[in-house]
Amino acid sequence: MSHSFRNDYSSLCHPRILKALEEFSLEQNITYGLDRHSEKASEYIRKIFNTPNADIHYLVGGTLTNVTFISYALRPYEGVIAVKSAHINVHETAAVEASGHKIFTVEGKDGKLYPEDVIKALKANTDEHMVKLKLVYISNSTETGTIYSKQELLDLAGVCREFGLYLFIDGARLGSALTSKYNDVEPELLGTVCDAFYIGGAKNGLLLGEALVINNPDLQDSFRYHIKNRGAMISKGYLLGIQFEEAFKDGLYFEIAKETNNVADYLKEELNKIGYETPNSPTNQVFVTVCNNLGEDIIKEFDVELWEKKENEITIRFVVSFVTTKNDVDNLINYLRNYK
Amino acid sequence: MSHSFRNDYSSLCHPRILKALEEFSLEQNITYGLDRHSEKASEYIRKIFNTPNADIHYLVGGTLTNVTFISYALRPYEGVIAVKSAHINVHETAAVEASGHKIFTVEGKDGKLYPEDVIKALKANTDEHMVKLKLVYISNSTETGTIYSKQELLDLAGVCREFGLYLFIDGARLGSALTSKYNDVEPELLGTVCDAFYIGGAKNGLLLGEALVINNPDLQDSFRYHIKNRGAMISKGYLLGIQFEEAFKDGLYFEIAKETNNVADYLKEELNKIGYETPNSPTNQVFVTVCNNLGEDIIKEFDVELWEKKENEITIRFVVSFVTTKNDVDNLINYLRNYK
Amino acid sequence: MSHSFRNDYSSLCHPRILKALEEFSLEQNITYGLDRHSEKASEYIRKIFNTPNADIHYLVGGTLTNVTFISYALRPYEGVIAVKSAHINVHETAAVEASGHKIFTVEGKDGKLYPEDVIKALKANTDEHMVKLKLVYISNSTETGTIYSKQELLDLAGVCREFGLYLFIDGARLGSALTSKYNDVEPELLGTVCDAFYIGGAKNGLLLGEALVINNPDLQDSFRYHIKNRGAMISKGYLLGIQFEEAFKDGLYFEIAKETNNVADYLKEELNKIGYETPNSPTNQVFVTVCNNLGEDIIKEFDVELWEKKENEITIRFVVSFVTTKNDVDNLINYLRNYK
Amino acid sequence: MSHSFRNDYSSLCHPRILKALEEFSLEQNITYGLDRHSEKASEYIRKIFNTPNADIHYLVGGTLTNVTFISYALRPYEGVIAVKSAHINVHETAAVEASGHKIFTVEGKDGKLYPEDVIKALKANTDEHMVKLKLVYISNSTETGTIYSKQELLDLAGVCREFGLYLFIDGARLGSALTSKYNDVEPELLGTVCDAFYIGGAKNGLLLGEALVINNPDLQDSFRYHIKNRGAMISKGYLLGIQFEEAFKDGLYFEIAKETNNVADYLKEELNKIGYETPNSPTNQVFVTVCNNLGEDIIKEFDVELWEKKENEITIRFVVSFVTTKNDVDNLINYLRNYK
């Protein structure tokens, strides 16, 4: 069977992560995330992301992290601003709403949210008969693999500060964003530009786990109560601590992301060479529009996702994962070259 | 001070409602809605709306009725389809989301939802990573005073049946809809075309109160538990029962609505006579677009709501209430005639 | 049919309340509780209860008031301390839990909560794996009609202050407490001894309505958003404002309560005279223990509530209401005298 | 440092579990729990627990599993019956209440719930002003390590069936229960005696993961939507599938539990030999009551949990884990022998 280009979380983990687990497999640890591995990982993260006073919590999934943080940050009558295509709005089975909060959507552009979107949202909700908007949710890289520039993040932070809104960055694919060759955001910026963000593990070579980094001290009190209250605290917190310690002690996290982006860049180049355009694909998600027949055959052969269907053509999404090799790309390219 | 045309709930109640309360003011009643007045009212309503097996519950407000019913009808992961301008989406401070449910919005047209909107919504939510859509919410008359035709309701009911969706009709202004001269919906249709609807009291001359009529027997079990669980059960349920008994024993409810619509029609005619257009105003909400200066002066003088602001003109909304008289209309028209 | 001694909310309202409604029945008012009647009522209440900076909101029922306030005051992981017999714990169909909060119950004594109960509760919940207790809920008069002394309230307030807990007083029957001949609590104390309390209307001669008084300025921000978000804001807020204005402009509220307590005292005296004991009945709830046969006959004849069943005897509860007269009491006493 | 007897989840996992992860570490899998490993694991479980039509879902923690299932099984106004010491009542930071449901507690005996407790609970909640009890929650082994006999489970199931209640068994420590030498419950009983149960992984040598087995077909529909809606669906579901496949393909799960119980039995025997009683300790939790000084020293040296403090003595809990050896026990016994 051919390599699957469906997503970046179809394989367990990077060999070094597994090796770290082996190393500590019979050790006895303090439980519920208070272990030395988690603490060490947090030290690394605080330093790399320039947020010395951050509280860091390790949670087991992206949706759970989004819901746990958002439902903590908001009062019952407060809501979220997000773009329509946001993961929390489309792909989390209304988990945020299930925690009691409305997501007020705006159009955005290329999967990104801009200051004018925020202002438009605020203008549409003016009094106590409407939701009180309080938190801006973005992801980087976004649902469609696009990335924010440094200036875009600073502008968004500015409008949030002006109107007393929290800025929260979903970093399920933060690695792919920060190591894209189009990126100009330093990790240090994350520690100051937003109230909280998270560093995705599952989509970047870890077994599972997201590191939620809360920069804003006003959003730190009793957070562990909230994690447990949401059912999101696992007994063996050190399972996450060990992985993040390994990922950040010497740059493994960024290496994995960088290498994945490299393979994605190689894929784009090879596709371009044989005449396929790959617009708006700065990270490990590569979008190609082809005629229906070819598209359906690729979907079957390489298990890729159908992204959008138009009358005579379809857009498909290739996702490069940490297990994807240049060889896998070559096989795909050969398939395309030899197609009919 | 001039008569206010801001809304249809700025005055306590129709004299006959108050008289009924006087009549029973010292009587001892069974509490929590199990009294003889509520029962009598329900008999009238079942007959008028042709729904002999309906369960009827009297609740104290529109938002509370919407939330109580919707959160009963849905499982935690299920959501609502509604037009963007829907009251539950815009003007209830995210109360439905606070009860845990997403509202998936569609564009609709003139404040109304059509079968193609439903199908579009279903097509956009296809698997367990997205909200499971289960209930279609409409209001009649709508937020902007438009009304559904019999055929439109039947078509909507058809698509709901086809896809296993509940149809719920918010009738906060049901009286104004059913007594509009453009209306072709018989009250009897409400008993069969939807799973549940409610009959608004507060906007039609009652002190307060909405009669929730649950046609679908699958949505009746233990509903009183749910009312109490949502904090929506009042001890003196007979306060609502007495009012609805009075409203439906001999047609008062429709009389009030009809008379209100008559005054609104008079307003439209008089406005038209002096050159103002009143498009899309089949019920007691009358929309007029005027230049900025005039608009602002009318707002000040007659306390009307600014509906929409464009560059050089504004649309204002006149709402005719059960206390509005033709004399009040004449004063308004004179004001306009004599305006500078 | 004999007078019912089942509860104090089986009749609509005191004649003066109805008269006030008549007076303003066709007046046009500002809606959603921002009217002049509500403001006037709040001025009276602030003065009488010595809480010049309180925010006051008028809500339509006791359960809704409890849930709205508690769910506002607490973060998601925080809980309530209350006695087992508390209304919120037993008689509100888990409405507080439905808003997401645990009620941690303690035994208390005679329906009342004491500082040692609070301390015991705190000692039992020590870390983030247990609920974080944050609010103490009591009612005055209590579920069983007992009342708190001034010293008891001060002591409870002391322990709450010491441990950073909110003190919230459910005053659904505050009138009966403050006008009991055993009471030593001045209304002024309510303005300072707790973070919030409410003044019950429905059980003291009003149609419906509870006045929630929030003393603590930290618990006032955006509360109207929360009311609406809970579905608890009614359009005709002035319906409540008019009633509370009437009730507090010249002491009517306390007069009604006092007169009700007087009739209850008369009932107790007459019962005592003919040999029935009425222990622990300082307000308008009168408990009598009789043999089974008599008890069941009284229940049938006077529609009273069976409070507790033991092997050979039962305790029944007589509730005196604002419509109960000495004549009604005399009829009951005669019945007992003549009972074979 | 001495071996810690604090709990059974302080070490990552059994070597065979890690080996299975290594074996499949770079394989590409279907995501979100629909992979072949999860399917294989479910086949084994269906067979072992005699529940051929069960739906099985793998979740990441005990609290999350409890909340996800309970909030699925119940309507908003329904509640849970559990003993006071139940994990969901004491040690989950009110997560069940946060999902909207009341836990109505009963005393039980030795951490276990009996039919008479259920009946008492039902008798205390009689109408729509009280919570509607619908689900009985027990755990086996219980919070204090006690276990249910076959007859006790059958009796409980009987009363649940009689009153239309669901029976749900928290099996966070199901292995320790079923392999206790005092146990007479066959795994096959679990497939029929309850509506749902789960098989704990984290406390029995797996990295993390609980297998929720839903026997009752009425509680299976759309459950995956609910998992996602609660934030409980992880992308790499096969991480759990691989572990449960390994645990159940040839009996590893029961071997680990059996061996752990054996070491616990050895600990009890050795303790008894030197004069310490170990009452009520049929599984891997061993309770010993000692004088204060000794107790505190043991707590320091072996990191055990203080279970209960009385005036002159304290009860401490030793928990034997899959990494605890007889040698660790010997060290403890030596320490006690030599204690001055």
CSV table of N, CA, C and O in Angstrom, one decimal, chain A residues 160-237:
chain,number,residue,atom,x,y,z
A,160,CYS,N,-6.6,43.6,20.4
A,160,CYS,CA,-7.1,42.9,21.6
A,160,CYS,C,-6.8,43.7,22.8
A,160,CYS,O,-7.7,43.8,23.7
A,161,ARG,N,-5.6,44.2,22.9
A,161,ARG,CA,-5.3,45.0,24.1
A,161,ARG,C,-6.2,46.2,24.2
A,161,ARG,O,-6.8,46.6,25.2
A,162,GLU,N,-6.4,46.9,23.0
A,162,GLU,CA,-7.2,48.1,23.0
A,162,GLU,C,-8.7,47.8,23.5
A,162,GLU,O,-9.3,48.6,24.2
A,163,PHE,N,-9.2,46.6,23.2
A,163,PHE,CA,-10.6,46.4,23.5
A,163,PHE,C,-10.7,45.4,24.7
A,163,PHE,O,-11.8,44.8,24.9
A,164,GLY,N,-9.6,45.1,25.4
A,164,GLY,CA,-9.7,44.2,26.5
A,164,GLY,C,-10.1,42.8,26.2
A,164,GLY,O,-10.8,42.1,27.0
A,165,LEU,N,-9.6,42.3,25.1
A,165,LEU,CA,-9.9,40.9,24.7
A,165,LEU,C,-8.6,40.1,24.9
A,165,LEU,O,-7.5,40.5,24.8
A,166,TYR,N,-8.9,38.8,25.3
A,166,TYR,CA,-7.8,37.9,25.4
A,166,TYR,C,-7.4,37.4,24.0
A,166,TYR,O,-8.3,37.2,23.1
A,167,LEU,N,-6.1,37.1,23.8
A,167,LEU,CA,-5.7,36.5,22.5
A,167,LEU,C,-5.1,35.1,22.8
A,167,LEU,O,-4.2,35.0,23.6
A,168,PHE,N,-5.7,34.1,22.2
A,168,PHE,CA,-5.3,32.7,22.4
A,168,PHE,C,-4.9,32.1,21.1
A,168,PHE,O,-5.7,32.2,20.1
A,169,ILE,N,-3.8,31.5,21.1
A,169,ILE,CA,-3.3,30.9,19.8
A,169,ILE,C,-3.2,29.4,20.0
A,169,ILE,O,-2.5,28.8,20.8
A,170,ASP,N,-4.0,28.8,19.1
A,170,ASP,CA,-4.0,27.3,19.0
A,170,ASP,C,-2.8,26.9,18.2
A,170,ASP,O,-2.7,27.2,17.0
A,171,GLY,N,-1.9,26.2,18.9
A,171,GLY,CA,-0.6,25.9,18.2
A,171,GLY,C,-0.5,24.4,17.9
A,171,GLY,O,0.5,23.8,18.0
A,172,ALA,N,-1.7,23.7,17.6
A,172,ALA,CA,-1.7,22.3,17.3
A,172,ALA,C,-0.6,22.0,16.2
A,172,ALA,O,0.1,21.0,16.3
A,173,ARG,N,-0.4,23.0,15.3
A,173,ARG,CA,0.7,22.9,14.3
A,173,ARG,C,1.7,24.1,14.4
A,173,ARG,O,2.1,24.6,13.4
A,174,LEU,N,2.0,24.4,15.7
A,174,LEU,CA,2.9,25.5,15.9
A,174,LEU,C,4.3,25.3,15.3
A,174,LEU,O,4.9,26.2,14.7
A,175,GLY,N,4.7,24.0,15.4
A,175,GLY,CA,6.0,23.7,14.9
A,175,GLY,C,6.1,23.9,13.4
A,175,GLY,O,7.0,24.6,12.9
A,176,SER,N,5.1,23.5,12.6
A,176,SER,CA,5.1,23.7,11.2
A,176,SER,C,5.1,25.2,10.8
A,176,SER,O,5.7,25.6,9.9
A,177,ALA,N,4.4,26.0,11.7
A,177,ALA,CA,4.4,27.4,11.4
A,177,ALA,C,5.8,28.0,11.6
A,177,ALA,O,6.3,28.7,10.8
A,178,LEU,N,6.4,27.8,12.8
A,178,LEU,CA,7.6,28.4,13.2
A,178,LEU,C,8.8,28.0,12.4
A,178,LEU,O,9.9,28.6,12.4
A,179,THR,N,8.7,26.8,11.7
A,179,THR,CA,9.9,26.4,10.9
A,179,THR,C,9.6,26.5,9.4
A,179,THR,O,10.4,26.0,8.6
A,180,SER,N,8.5,27.1,9.0
A,180,SER,CA,8.3,27.3,7.6
A,180,SER,C,9.3,28.3,7.1
A,180,SER,O,9.8,29.2,7.8
A,181,LYS,N,9.7,28.1,5.8
A,181,LYS,CA,10.7,29.1,5.3
A,181,LYS,C,10.1,30.5,5.1
A,181,LYS,O,10.8,31.4,4.8
A,182,TYR,N,8.8,30.6,5.2
A,182,TYR,CA,8.1,31.9,5.0
A,182,TYR,C,7.9,32.6,6.3
A,182,TYR,O,7.4,33.7,6.4
A,183,ASN,N,8.3,31.9,7.4
A,183,ASN,CA,8.0,32.4,8.7
A,183,ASN,C,8.9,33.5,9.2
A,183,ASN,O,10.2,33.3,9.0
A,184,ASP,N,8.4,34.6,9.8
A,184,ASP,CA,9.3,35.5,10.4
A,184,ASP,C,9.0,35.7,11.9
A,184,ASP,O,9.5,36.7,12.5
A,185,VAL,N,8.3,34.8,12.5
A,185,VAL,CA,7.9,34.9,13.9
A,185,VAL,C,9.0,34.1,14.7
A,185,VAL,O,9.1,32.9,14.5
A,186,GLU,N,9.6,34.7,15.6
A,186,GLU,CA,10.5,34.1,16.6
A,186,GLU,C,9.7,33.4,17.7
A,186,GLU,O,8.7,34.0,18.1
A,187,PRO,N,10.2,32.2,18.2
A,187,PRO,CA,9.4,31.6,19.3
A,187,PRO,C,9.2,32.6,20.4
A,187,PRO,O,8.2,32.6,21.1
A,188,GLU,N,10.2,33.5,20.7
A,188,GLU,CA,10.1,34.4,21.8
A,188,GLU,C,8.9,35.3,21.7
A,188,GLU,O,8.3,35.7,22.7
A,189,LEU,N,8.4,35.6,20.5
A,189,LEU,CA,7.2,36.4,20.3
A,189,LEU,C,6.0,35.8,21.0
A,189,LEU,O,5.2,36.5,21.6
A,190,LEU,N,5.9,34.5,21.0
A,190,LEU,CA,4.7,33.8,21.5
A,190,LEU,C,4.6,34.1,23.0
A,190,LEU,O,3.5,34.1,23.6
A,191,GLY,N,5.7,34.3,23.7
A,191,GLY,CA,5.6,34.6,25.1
A,191,GLY,C,5.0,35.9,25.5
A,191,GLY,O,4.7,36.1,26.7
A,192,THR,N,5.0,36.8,24.6
A,192,THR,CA,4.5,38.1,24.9
A,192,THR,C,3.3,38.6,24.1
A,192,THR,O,2.5,39.5,24.5
A,193,VAL,N,3.1,38.0,22.9
A,193,VAL,CA,2.1,38.6,22.0
A,193,VAL,C,0.7,38.1,22.4
A,193,VAL,O,-0.3,38.7,21.9
A,194,CYS,N,0.6,37.1,23.2
A,194,CYS,CA,-0.8,36.6,23.4
A,194,CYS,C,-0.9,36.3,24.9
A,194,CYS,O,0.1,36.2,25.7
A,195,ASP,N,-2.1,36.0,25.3
A,195,ASP,CA,-2.4,35.6,26.7
A,195,ASP,C,-2.1,34.2,27.0
A,195,ASP,O,-1.7,33.8,28.1
A,196,ALA,N,-2.3,33.4,26.0
A,196,ALA,CA,-2.0,32.0,26.1
A,196,ALA,C,-1.8,31.4,24.7
A,196,ALA,O,-2.4,31.9,23.8
A,197,PHE,N,-1.1,30.3,24.6
A,197,PHE,CA,-0.9,29.6,23.4
A,197,PHE,C,-0.6,28.1,23.7
A,197,PHE,O,-0.3,27.8,24.9
A,198,TYR,N,-0.8,27.2,22.8
A,198,TYR,CA,-0.3,25.9,23.1
A,198,TYR,C,0.6,25.3,22.0
A,198,TYR,O,0.5,25.8,20.8
A,199,ILE,N,1.4,24.4,22.4
A,199,ILE,CA,2.4,23.8,21.5
A,199,ILE,C,2.0,22.4,21.3
A,199,ILE,O,1.9,21.5,22.2
A,200,GLY,N,1.6,22.1,20.0
A,200,GLY,CA,1.0,20.8,19.7
A,200,GLY,C,2.1,19.7,19.6
A,200,GLY,O,3.1,19.9,18.9
A,201,GLY,N,1.8,18.6,20.3
A,201,GLY,CA,2.7,17.5,20.2
A,201,GLY,C,2.2,16.4,19.2
A,201,GLY,O,3.0,15.9,18.4
A,202,ALA,N,0.9,16.1,19.3
A,202,ALA,CA,0.4,14.9,18.5
A,202,ALA,C,0.7,15.1,17.0
A,202,ALA,O,0.9,14.1,16.3
A,203,LYS,N,0.7,16.3,16.5
A,203,LYS,CA,0.9,16.5,15.1
A,203,LYS,C,2.3,16.8,14.7
A,203,LYS,O,2.7,17.1,13.6
A,204,ASN,N,3.2,16.6,15.7
A,204,ASN,CA,4.6,16.9,15.5
A,204,ASN,C,5.5,15.8,16.1
A,204,ASN,O,6.5,16.1,16.7
A,205,GLY,N,5.1,14.5,16.0
A,205,GLY,CA,6.0,13.5,16.4
A,205,GLY,C,5.9,13.0,17.8
A,205,GLY,O,6.6,12.0,18.2
A,206,LEU,N,5.0,13.5,18.6
A,206,LEU,CA,4.8,13.0,20.0
A,206,LEU,C,3.6,12.0,19.9
A,206,LEU,O,2.8,12.0,19.0
A,207,LEU,N,3.6,11.1,20.9
A,207,LEU,CA,2.5,10.2,21.0
A,207,LEU,C,1.2,10.9,21.1
A,207,LEU,O,0.2,10.6,20.5
A,208,LEU,N,1.2,11.8,22.1
A,208,LEU,CA,0.0,12.7,22.3
A,208,LEU,C,0.5,13.8,23.2
A,208,LEU,O,1.6,13.7,23.8
A,209,GLY,N,-0.3,14.8,23.4
A,209,GLY,CA,0.0,15.9,24.3
A,209,GLY,C,0.2,17.2,23.7
A,209,GLY,O,0.7,17.4,22.6
A,210,GLU,N,-0.4,18.2,24.4
A,210,GLU,CA,-0.2,19.6,24.0
A,210,GLU,C,0.2,20.4,25.2
A,210,GLU,O,-0.3,20.1,26.3
A,211,ALA,N,1.2,21.3,25.0
A,211,ALA,CA,1.6,22.1,26.2
A,211,ALA,C,1.0,23.4,26.1
A,211,ALA,O,1.2,24.2,25.2
A,212,LEU,N,0.1,23.6,27.1
A,212,LEU,CA,-0.6,24.9,27.2
A,212,LEU,C,0.2,25.9,28.0
A,212,LEU,O,0.5,25.6,29.1
A,213,VAL,N,0.5,27.0,27.4
A,213,VAL,CA,1.4,28.0,28.0
A,213,VAL,C,0.6,29.2,28.3
A,213,VAL,O,0.1,29.9,27.4
A,214,ILE,N,0.4,29.5,29.6
A,214,ILE,CA,-0.5,30.7,30.0
A,214,ILE,C,0.5,31.8,30.4
A,214,ILE,O,1.1,31.8,31.5
A,215,ASN,N,0.6,32.8,29.5
A,215,ASN,CA,1.4,33.9,29.8
A,215,ASN,C,0.8,34.9,30.8
A,215,ASN,O,1.5,35.4,31.7
A,216,ASN,N,-0.4,35.1,30.6
A,216,ASN,CA,-1.1,36.1,31.4
A,216,ASN,C,-1.4,35.6,32.9
A,216,ASN,O,-2.1,34.7,33.1
A,217,PRO,N,-0.7,36.3,33.8
A,217,PRO,CA,-0.9,35.8,35.2
A,217,PRO,C,-2.3,35.9,35.8
A,217,PRO,O,-2.7,35.1,36.7
A,218,ASP,N,-3.1,36.7,35.2
A,218,ASP,CA,-4.5,36.8,35.6
A,218,ASP,C,-5.3,35.5,35.2
A,218,ASP,O,-6.4,35.3,35.7
A,219,LEU,N,-4.7,34.7,34.4
A,219,LEU,CA,-5.4,33.5,33.9
A,219,LEU,C,-4.8,32.2,34.4
A,219,LEU,O,-4.8,31.2,33.8
A,220,GLN,N,-4.1,32.4,35.6
A,220,GLN,CA,-3.3,31.2,36.1
A,220,GLN,C,-3.9,30.6,37.3
A,220,GLN,O,-3.8,29.4,37.6
A,221,ASP,N,-4.7,31.4,38.1
A,221,ASP,CA,-5.1,31.0,39.4
A,221,ASP,C,-6.0,29.7,39.3
A,221,ASP,O,-7.0,29.7,38.6
A,222,SER,N,-5.7,28.7,40.1
A,222,SER,CA,-6.5,27.5,40.3
A,222,SER,C,-6.8,26.8,39.0
A,222,SER,O,-7.7,26.0,38.9
A,223,PHE,N,-5.9,27.0,38.0
A,223,PHE,CA,-6.1,26.3,36.7
A,223,PHE,C,-6.1,24.8,36.8
A,223,PHE,O,-6.9,24.1,36.1
A,224,ARG,N,-5.4,24.3,37.7
A,224,ARG,CA,-5.3,22.8,37.9
A,224,ARG,C,-6.7,22.3,38.4
A,224,ARG,O,-7.1,21.2,38.0
A,225,TYR,N,-7.4,23.1,39.2
A,225,TYR,CA,-8.8,22.7,39.5
A,225,TYR,C,-9.6,22.6,38.3
A,225,TYR,O,-10.4,21.7,38.1
A,226,HIS,N,-9.4,23.6,37.4
A,226,HIS,CA,-10.3,23.6,36.2
A,226,HIS,C,-9.9,22.4,35.3
A,226,HIS,O,-10.8,21.8,34.7
A,227,ILE,N,-8.6,22.1,35.2
A,227,ILE,CA,-8.3,20.9,34.3
A,227,ILE,C,-9.0,19.7,34.8
A,227,ILE,O,-9.6,18.9,34.0
A,228,LYS,N,-8.9,19.5,36.1
A,228,LYS,CA,-9.6,18.3,36.7
A,228,LYS,C,-11.1,18.3,36.5
A,228,LYS,O,-11.7,17.3,36.2
A,229,ASN,N,-11.6,19.5,36.7
A,229,ASN,CA,-13.1,19.7,36.6
A,229,ASN,C,-13.6,19.4,35.2
A,229,ASN,O,-14.7,18.9,35.0
A,230,ARG,N,-12.7,19.6,34.2
A,230,ARG,CA,-13.1,19.3,32.8
A,230,ARG,C,-12.7,17.9,32.4
A,230,ARG,O,-12.9,17.5,31.3
A,231,GLY,N,-12.2,17.1,33.4
A,231,GLY,CA,-11.9,15.7,33.1
A,231,GLY,C,-10.6,15.6,32.3
A,231,GLY,O,-10.3,14.5,31.8
A,232,ALA,N,-9.8,16.7,32.3
A,232,ALA,CA,-8.6,16.7,31.4
A,232,ALA,C,-7.3,16.4,32.1
A,232,ALA,O,-6.3,16.5,31.5
A,233,MET,N,-7.4,16.0,33.4
A,233,MET,CA,-6.1,15.7,34.1
A,233,MET,C,-5.9,14.2,34.1
A,233,MET,O,-6.7,13.5,34.6
A,234,ILE,N,-4.7,13.8,33.5
A,234,ILE,CA,-4.5,12.4,33.5
A,234,ILE,C,-3.5,12.0,34.7
A,234,ILE,O,-2.7,12.9,35.2
A,235,SER,N,-3.7,10.8,35.2
A,235,SER,CA,-2.9,10.4,36.4
A,235,SER,C,-1.4,10.4,36.1
A,235,SER,O,-0.6,10.9,36.8
A,236,LYS,N,-1.1,9.9,34.9
A,236,LYS,CA,0.3,9.8,34.6
A,236,LYS,C,0.8,11.0,33.8
A,236,LYS,O,1.2,10.9,32.6
A,237,GLY,N,0.7,12.1,34.4
A,237,GLY,CA,1.1,13.4,33.7
A,237,GLY,C,2.5,13.3,33.2
A,237,GLY,O,2.9,13.9,32.2
